[in-house]
Coordinates of C-alpha atoms in Angstrom, one line a residue:
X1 CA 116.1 117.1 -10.3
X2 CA 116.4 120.5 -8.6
X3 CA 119.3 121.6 -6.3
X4 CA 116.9 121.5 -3.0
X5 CA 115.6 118.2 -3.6
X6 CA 118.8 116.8 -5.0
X7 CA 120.4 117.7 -1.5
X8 CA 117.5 116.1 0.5
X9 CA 118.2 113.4 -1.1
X10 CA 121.8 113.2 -0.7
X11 CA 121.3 113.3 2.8
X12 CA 118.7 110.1 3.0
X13 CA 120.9 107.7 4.9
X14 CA 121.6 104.8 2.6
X15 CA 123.8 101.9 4.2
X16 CA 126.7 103.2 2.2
X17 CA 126.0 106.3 4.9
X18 CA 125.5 105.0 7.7
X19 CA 128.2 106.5 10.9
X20 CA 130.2 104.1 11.3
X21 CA 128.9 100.7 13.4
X22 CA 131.6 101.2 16.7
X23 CA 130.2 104.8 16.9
X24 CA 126.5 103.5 16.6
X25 CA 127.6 100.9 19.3
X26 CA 129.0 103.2 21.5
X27 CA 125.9 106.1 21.5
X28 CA 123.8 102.8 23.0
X29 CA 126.2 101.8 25.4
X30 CA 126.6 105.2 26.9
X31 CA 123.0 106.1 26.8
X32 CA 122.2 103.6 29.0
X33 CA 124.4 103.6 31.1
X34 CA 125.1 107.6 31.3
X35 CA 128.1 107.0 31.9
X36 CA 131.6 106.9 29.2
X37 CA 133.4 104.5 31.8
X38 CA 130.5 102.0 32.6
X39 CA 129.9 102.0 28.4
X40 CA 133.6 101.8 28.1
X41 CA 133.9 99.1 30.6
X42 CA 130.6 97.1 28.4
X43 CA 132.6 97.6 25.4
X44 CA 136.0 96.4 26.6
X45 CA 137.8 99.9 25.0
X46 CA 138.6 102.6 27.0
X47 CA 136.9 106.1 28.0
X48 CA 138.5 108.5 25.9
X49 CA 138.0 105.7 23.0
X50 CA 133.8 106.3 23.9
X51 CA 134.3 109.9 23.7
X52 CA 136.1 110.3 20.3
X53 CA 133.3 107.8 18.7
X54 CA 130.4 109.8 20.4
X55 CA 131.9 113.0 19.0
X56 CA 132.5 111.1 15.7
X57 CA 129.1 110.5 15.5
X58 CA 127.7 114.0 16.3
X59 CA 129.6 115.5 14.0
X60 CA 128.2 112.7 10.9
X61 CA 124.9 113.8 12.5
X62 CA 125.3 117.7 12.9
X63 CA 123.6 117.1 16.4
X64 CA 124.8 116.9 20.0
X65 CA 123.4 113.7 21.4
X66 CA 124.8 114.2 25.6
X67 CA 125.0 117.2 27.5
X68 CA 126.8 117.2 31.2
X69 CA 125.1 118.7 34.0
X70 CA 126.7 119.0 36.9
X71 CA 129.2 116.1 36.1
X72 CA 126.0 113.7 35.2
X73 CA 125.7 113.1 31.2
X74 CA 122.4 113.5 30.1
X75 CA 120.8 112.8 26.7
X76 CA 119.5 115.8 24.6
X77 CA 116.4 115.8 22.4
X78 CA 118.6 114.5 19.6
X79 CA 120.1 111.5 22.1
X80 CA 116.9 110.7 23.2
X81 CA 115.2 110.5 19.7
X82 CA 117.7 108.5 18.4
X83 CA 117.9 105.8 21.6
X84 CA 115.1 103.6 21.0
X85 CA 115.4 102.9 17.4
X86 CA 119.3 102.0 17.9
X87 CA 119.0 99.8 20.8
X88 CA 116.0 98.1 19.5
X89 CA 118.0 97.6 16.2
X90 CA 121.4 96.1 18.1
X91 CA 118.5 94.2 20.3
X92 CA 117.8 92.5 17.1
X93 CA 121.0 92.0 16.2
X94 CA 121.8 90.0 19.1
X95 CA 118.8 88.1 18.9
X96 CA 119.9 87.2 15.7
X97 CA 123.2 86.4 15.8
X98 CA 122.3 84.1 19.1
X99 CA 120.1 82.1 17.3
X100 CA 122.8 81.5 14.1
X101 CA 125.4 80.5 16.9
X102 CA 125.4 76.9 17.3
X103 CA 126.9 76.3 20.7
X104 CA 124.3 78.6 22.6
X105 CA 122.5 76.3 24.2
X106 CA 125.8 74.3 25.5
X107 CA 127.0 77.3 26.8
X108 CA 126.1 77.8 30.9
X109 CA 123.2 80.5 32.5
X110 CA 124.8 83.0 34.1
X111 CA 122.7 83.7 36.5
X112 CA 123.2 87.5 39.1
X113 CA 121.2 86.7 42.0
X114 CA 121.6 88.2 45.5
X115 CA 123.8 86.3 48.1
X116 CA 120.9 85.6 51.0
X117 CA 118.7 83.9 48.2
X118 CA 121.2 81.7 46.6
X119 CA 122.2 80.4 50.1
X120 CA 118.8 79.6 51.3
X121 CA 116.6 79.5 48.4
X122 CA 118.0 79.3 45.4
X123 CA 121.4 76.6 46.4
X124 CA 119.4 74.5 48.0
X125 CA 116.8 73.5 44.8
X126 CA 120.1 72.9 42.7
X127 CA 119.5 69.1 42.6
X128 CA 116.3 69.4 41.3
X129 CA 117.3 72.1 38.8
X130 CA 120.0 69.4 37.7
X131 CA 117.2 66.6 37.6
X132 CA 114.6 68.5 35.7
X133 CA 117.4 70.0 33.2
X134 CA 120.3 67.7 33.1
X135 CA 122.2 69.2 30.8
X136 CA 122.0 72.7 32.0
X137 CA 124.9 73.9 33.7
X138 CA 124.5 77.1 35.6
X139 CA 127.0 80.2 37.2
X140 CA 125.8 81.6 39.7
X141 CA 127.1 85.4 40.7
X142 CA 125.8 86.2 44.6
X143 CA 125.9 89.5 44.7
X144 CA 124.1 92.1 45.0
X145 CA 126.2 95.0 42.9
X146 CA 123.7 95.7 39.8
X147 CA 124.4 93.1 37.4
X148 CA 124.8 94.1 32.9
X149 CA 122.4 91.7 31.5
X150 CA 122.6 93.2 28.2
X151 CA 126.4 92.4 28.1
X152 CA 127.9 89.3 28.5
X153 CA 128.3 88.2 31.5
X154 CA 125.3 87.9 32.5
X155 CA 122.2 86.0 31.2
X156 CA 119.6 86.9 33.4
X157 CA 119.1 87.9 37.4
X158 CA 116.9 86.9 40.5
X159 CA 116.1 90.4 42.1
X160 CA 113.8 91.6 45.5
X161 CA 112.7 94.9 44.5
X162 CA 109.4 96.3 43.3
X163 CA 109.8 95.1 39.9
X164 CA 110.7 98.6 37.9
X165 CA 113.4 97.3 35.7
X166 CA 113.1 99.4 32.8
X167 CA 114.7 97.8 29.0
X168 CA 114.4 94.3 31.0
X169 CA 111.6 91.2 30.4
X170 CA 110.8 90.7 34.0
X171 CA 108.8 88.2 35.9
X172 CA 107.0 88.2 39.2
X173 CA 108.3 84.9 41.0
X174 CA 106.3 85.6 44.6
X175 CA 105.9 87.8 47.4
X176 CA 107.6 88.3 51.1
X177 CA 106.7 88.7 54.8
X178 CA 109.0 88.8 58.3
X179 CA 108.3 87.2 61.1
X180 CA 110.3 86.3 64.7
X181 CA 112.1 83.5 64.5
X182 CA 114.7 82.0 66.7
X183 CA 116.1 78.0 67.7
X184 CA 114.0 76.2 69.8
X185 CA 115.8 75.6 72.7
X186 CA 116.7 79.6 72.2
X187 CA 112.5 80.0 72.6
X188 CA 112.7 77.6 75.3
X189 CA 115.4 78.9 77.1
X190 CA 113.8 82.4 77.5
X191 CA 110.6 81.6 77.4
X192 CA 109.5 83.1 74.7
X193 CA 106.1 80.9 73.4
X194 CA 104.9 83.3 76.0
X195 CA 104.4 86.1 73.6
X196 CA 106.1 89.5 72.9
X197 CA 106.6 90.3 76.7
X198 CA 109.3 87.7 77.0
X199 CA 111.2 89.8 74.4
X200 CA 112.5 92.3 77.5
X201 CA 116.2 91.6 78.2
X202 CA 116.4 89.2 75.6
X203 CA 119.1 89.2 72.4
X204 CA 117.8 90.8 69.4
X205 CA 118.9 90.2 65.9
X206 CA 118.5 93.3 63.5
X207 CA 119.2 93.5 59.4
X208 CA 121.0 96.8 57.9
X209 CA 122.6 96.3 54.5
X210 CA 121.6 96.5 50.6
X211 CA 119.0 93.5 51.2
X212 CA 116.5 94.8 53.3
X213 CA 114.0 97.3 52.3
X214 CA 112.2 100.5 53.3
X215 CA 109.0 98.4 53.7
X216 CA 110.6 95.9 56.1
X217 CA 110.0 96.8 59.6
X218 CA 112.2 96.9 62.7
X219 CA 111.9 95.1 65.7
X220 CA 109.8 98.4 67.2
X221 CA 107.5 99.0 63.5
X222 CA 106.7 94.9 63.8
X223 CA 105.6 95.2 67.6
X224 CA 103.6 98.3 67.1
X225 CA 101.9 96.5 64.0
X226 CA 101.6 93.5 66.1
X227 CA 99.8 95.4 68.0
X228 CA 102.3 94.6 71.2
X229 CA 103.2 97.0 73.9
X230 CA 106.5 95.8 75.0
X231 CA 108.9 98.3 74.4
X232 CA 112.7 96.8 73.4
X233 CA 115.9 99.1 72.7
X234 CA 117.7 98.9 69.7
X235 CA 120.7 96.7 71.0
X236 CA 121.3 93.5 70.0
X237 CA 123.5 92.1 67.0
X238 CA 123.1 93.9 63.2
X239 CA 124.1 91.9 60.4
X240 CA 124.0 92.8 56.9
X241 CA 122.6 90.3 54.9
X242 CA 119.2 88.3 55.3
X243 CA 120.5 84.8 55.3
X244 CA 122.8 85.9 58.6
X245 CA 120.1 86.9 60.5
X246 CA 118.8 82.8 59.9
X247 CA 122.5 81.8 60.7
X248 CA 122.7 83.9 63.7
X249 CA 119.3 82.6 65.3
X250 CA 119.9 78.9 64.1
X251 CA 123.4 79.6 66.0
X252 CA 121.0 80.6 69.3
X253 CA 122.8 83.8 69.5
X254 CA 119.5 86.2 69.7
X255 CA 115.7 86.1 68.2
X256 CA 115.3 87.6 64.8
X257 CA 112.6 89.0 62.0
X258 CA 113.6 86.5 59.4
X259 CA 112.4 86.6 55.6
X260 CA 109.3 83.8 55.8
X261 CA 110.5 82.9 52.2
X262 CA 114.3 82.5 52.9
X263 CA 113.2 80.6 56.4
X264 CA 110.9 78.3 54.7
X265 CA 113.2 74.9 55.2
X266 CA 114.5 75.9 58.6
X267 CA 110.8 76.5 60.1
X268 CA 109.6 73.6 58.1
X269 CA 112.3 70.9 59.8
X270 CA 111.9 72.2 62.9
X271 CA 115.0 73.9 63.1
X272 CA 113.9 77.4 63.4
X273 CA 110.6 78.1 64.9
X274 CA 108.5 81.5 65.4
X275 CA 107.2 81.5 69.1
X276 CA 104.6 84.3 68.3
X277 CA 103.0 86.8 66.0
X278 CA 102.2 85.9 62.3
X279 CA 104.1 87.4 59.4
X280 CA 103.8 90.8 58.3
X281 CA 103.7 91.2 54.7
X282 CA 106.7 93.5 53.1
X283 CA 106.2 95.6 49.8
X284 CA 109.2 93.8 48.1
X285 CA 109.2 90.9 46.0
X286 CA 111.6 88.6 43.8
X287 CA 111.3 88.8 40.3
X288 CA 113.2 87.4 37.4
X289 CA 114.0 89.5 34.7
X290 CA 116.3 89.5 32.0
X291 CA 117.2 91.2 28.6
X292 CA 114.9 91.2 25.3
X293 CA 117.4 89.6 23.2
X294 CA 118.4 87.0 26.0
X295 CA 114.7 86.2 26.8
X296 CA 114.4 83.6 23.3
X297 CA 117.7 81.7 24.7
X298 CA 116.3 78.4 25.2
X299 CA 119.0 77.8 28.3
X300 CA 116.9 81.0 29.7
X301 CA 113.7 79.9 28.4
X302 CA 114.5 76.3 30.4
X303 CA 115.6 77.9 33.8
X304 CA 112.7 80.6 33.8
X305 CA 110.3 77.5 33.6
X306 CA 111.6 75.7 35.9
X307 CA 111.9 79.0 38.5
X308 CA 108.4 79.7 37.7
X309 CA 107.0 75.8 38.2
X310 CA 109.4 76.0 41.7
X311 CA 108.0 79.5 42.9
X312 CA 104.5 77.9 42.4
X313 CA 104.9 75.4 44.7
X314 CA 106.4 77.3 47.2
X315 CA 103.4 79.6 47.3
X316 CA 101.2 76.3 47.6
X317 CA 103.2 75.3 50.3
X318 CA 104.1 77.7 52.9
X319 CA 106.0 76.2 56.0
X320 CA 104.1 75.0 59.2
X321 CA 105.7 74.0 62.4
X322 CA 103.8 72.5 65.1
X323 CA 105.6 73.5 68.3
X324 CA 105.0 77.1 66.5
X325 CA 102.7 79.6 65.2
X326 CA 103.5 80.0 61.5
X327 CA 100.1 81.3 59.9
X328 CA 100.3 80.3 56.2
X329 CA 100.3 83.8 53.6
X330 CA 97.5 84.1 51.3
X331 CA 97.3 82.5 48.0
X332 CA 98.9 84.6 45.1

């Protein structure tokens, strides 16, 4: 064998060269997250612990794999070459070693969902989670700080987005609209079965926080597509969380647009009506989505059926009031 090809060879990797597993472990963490103190927080070790294994492995691989611009880490050519084969390989490895672990399906979902959905969606179908799956026990996180599903806290989230949720198996669970909703003795009081004109003078419930989204409109974006000309300020109450703007107008403190999805049981009992308008569709929607090698876990595979049989029937049955005008959504 000749000197050239004698050193090619040399340098095939072989597992007796492979860098070493914690340095492998730590490239992936950090590539995904960009970040040396997110990966170091995944990993449980600290940050200057990620940055001597990253440089350890650069140095086995005579290539720099990050590159900081601006204080942001960034993979090079290199990084970004060697990403998808590593994650896909510790992807597998997980898979793997869930399947081999024979408490798995005892253990409970841990489940990241958003706080105004557990309360009024989500909390509410628990029963019949716990009748259809009797032995699954669930852990629910409301919140709505982005949620590690590939670590281990987490098995899988409820999200309202647009569903770009790149390295994740995600799900389309169903759609949303806003419409005005208030109490009825709240519609009754101020007269307002008499349409939009009534709104002049009269509390107004707004949403600002992390749940609401460009697409939603305002009071003044829903009465312009409502094709209404009353013209309302911007005072009123501002909460910041879906599920209080329900709580505030089931309290009769103001009229409100309300998520149609998250109002579903109120309107339905009669505890929340909508005096006028129909709902306006929003370009969000709540998916489920969760990580490749968490996706076979049959305590994930069990609640994603059961979410999925539940979202059907809510889209099959959309809440009607009669002492209100709640046109139904299309079919989906």
């Amino acid at each position: 064998m000749n000197t050239q090809l004698r050193a090619r060879t040399m340098q095939q990797p072989t597992l007796a060269r492979l860098p070493p597993l914690t340095s492998l472990r730590a490239f992936v963490a950090t590539a995904r997250h960009l970040s040396f103190i997110r990966a170091a927080d995944e990993l449980h070790v600290t940050s200057a612990a990620i940055g001597q294994q990253i440089r350890q492995l650069e140095d086995h691989l005579g290539h720099a794999l990050f590159l900081r611009n601006r204080g942001q880490l960034q993979l090079t050519d290199a990084g970004q070459a060697l990403m998808p084969g590593l994650t896909e390989a510790f992807d597998t490895v997980l898979e793997t070693m869930a399947r081999l672990a024979g408490n798995t399906d005892a253990a409970p979902i841990r489940i990241s969902v958003a706080p105004s959905f557990a309360s009024k969606w989500l909390v509410p179908r628990l029963a019949a989670l716990r009748d259809s799956v009797p032995d699954l026990e669930v852990l629910l996180d409301a919140s709505t700080r982005l949620a590690d599903v590939a670590g281990e806290d987490t098995d899988c989230v409820i999200r309202y987005g647009q569903g770009a949720y790149p390295g994740l198996v995600a799900s389309r669970l169903f759609s949303e609209a806003v419409l005005p909703v208030c109490s009825p003795d709240f519609a009754e009081r101020h007269g307002l079965y008499r349409g939009p004109d009534a709104l002049l003078g009269v509390p107004l419930l707004h949403e600002d926080g992390p749940e609401r989204d460009a697409s939603c409109p305002d009071w003044k974006n829903w009465l312009r597509s409502a094709g209404a000309s009353t013209r309302i300020g911007d005072s009123g109450i501002r909460v910041n969380q879906s599920s209080l703007v329900l709580d505030a107008a089931l309290a009769g403190q103001g009229i409100g647009l309300g998520k149609l999805r998250l109002a579903e049981a109120d309107l339905a009992s009669g505890r929340l009506v909508s005096p006028f308008g129909a709902p306006q569709a929003v370009e969000f929607s709540y998916f489920f989505a969760t990580s490749p090698h968490k996706s076979g876990l049959r305590r994930v595979e069990l609640f994603r059926d059961w979410l999925e049989a539940e979202a059907a029937a809510v889209q099959a049955i959309l809440p009607q009031s009669p002492s209100a005008s709640v046109p139904a959504l299309a079919a989906e």
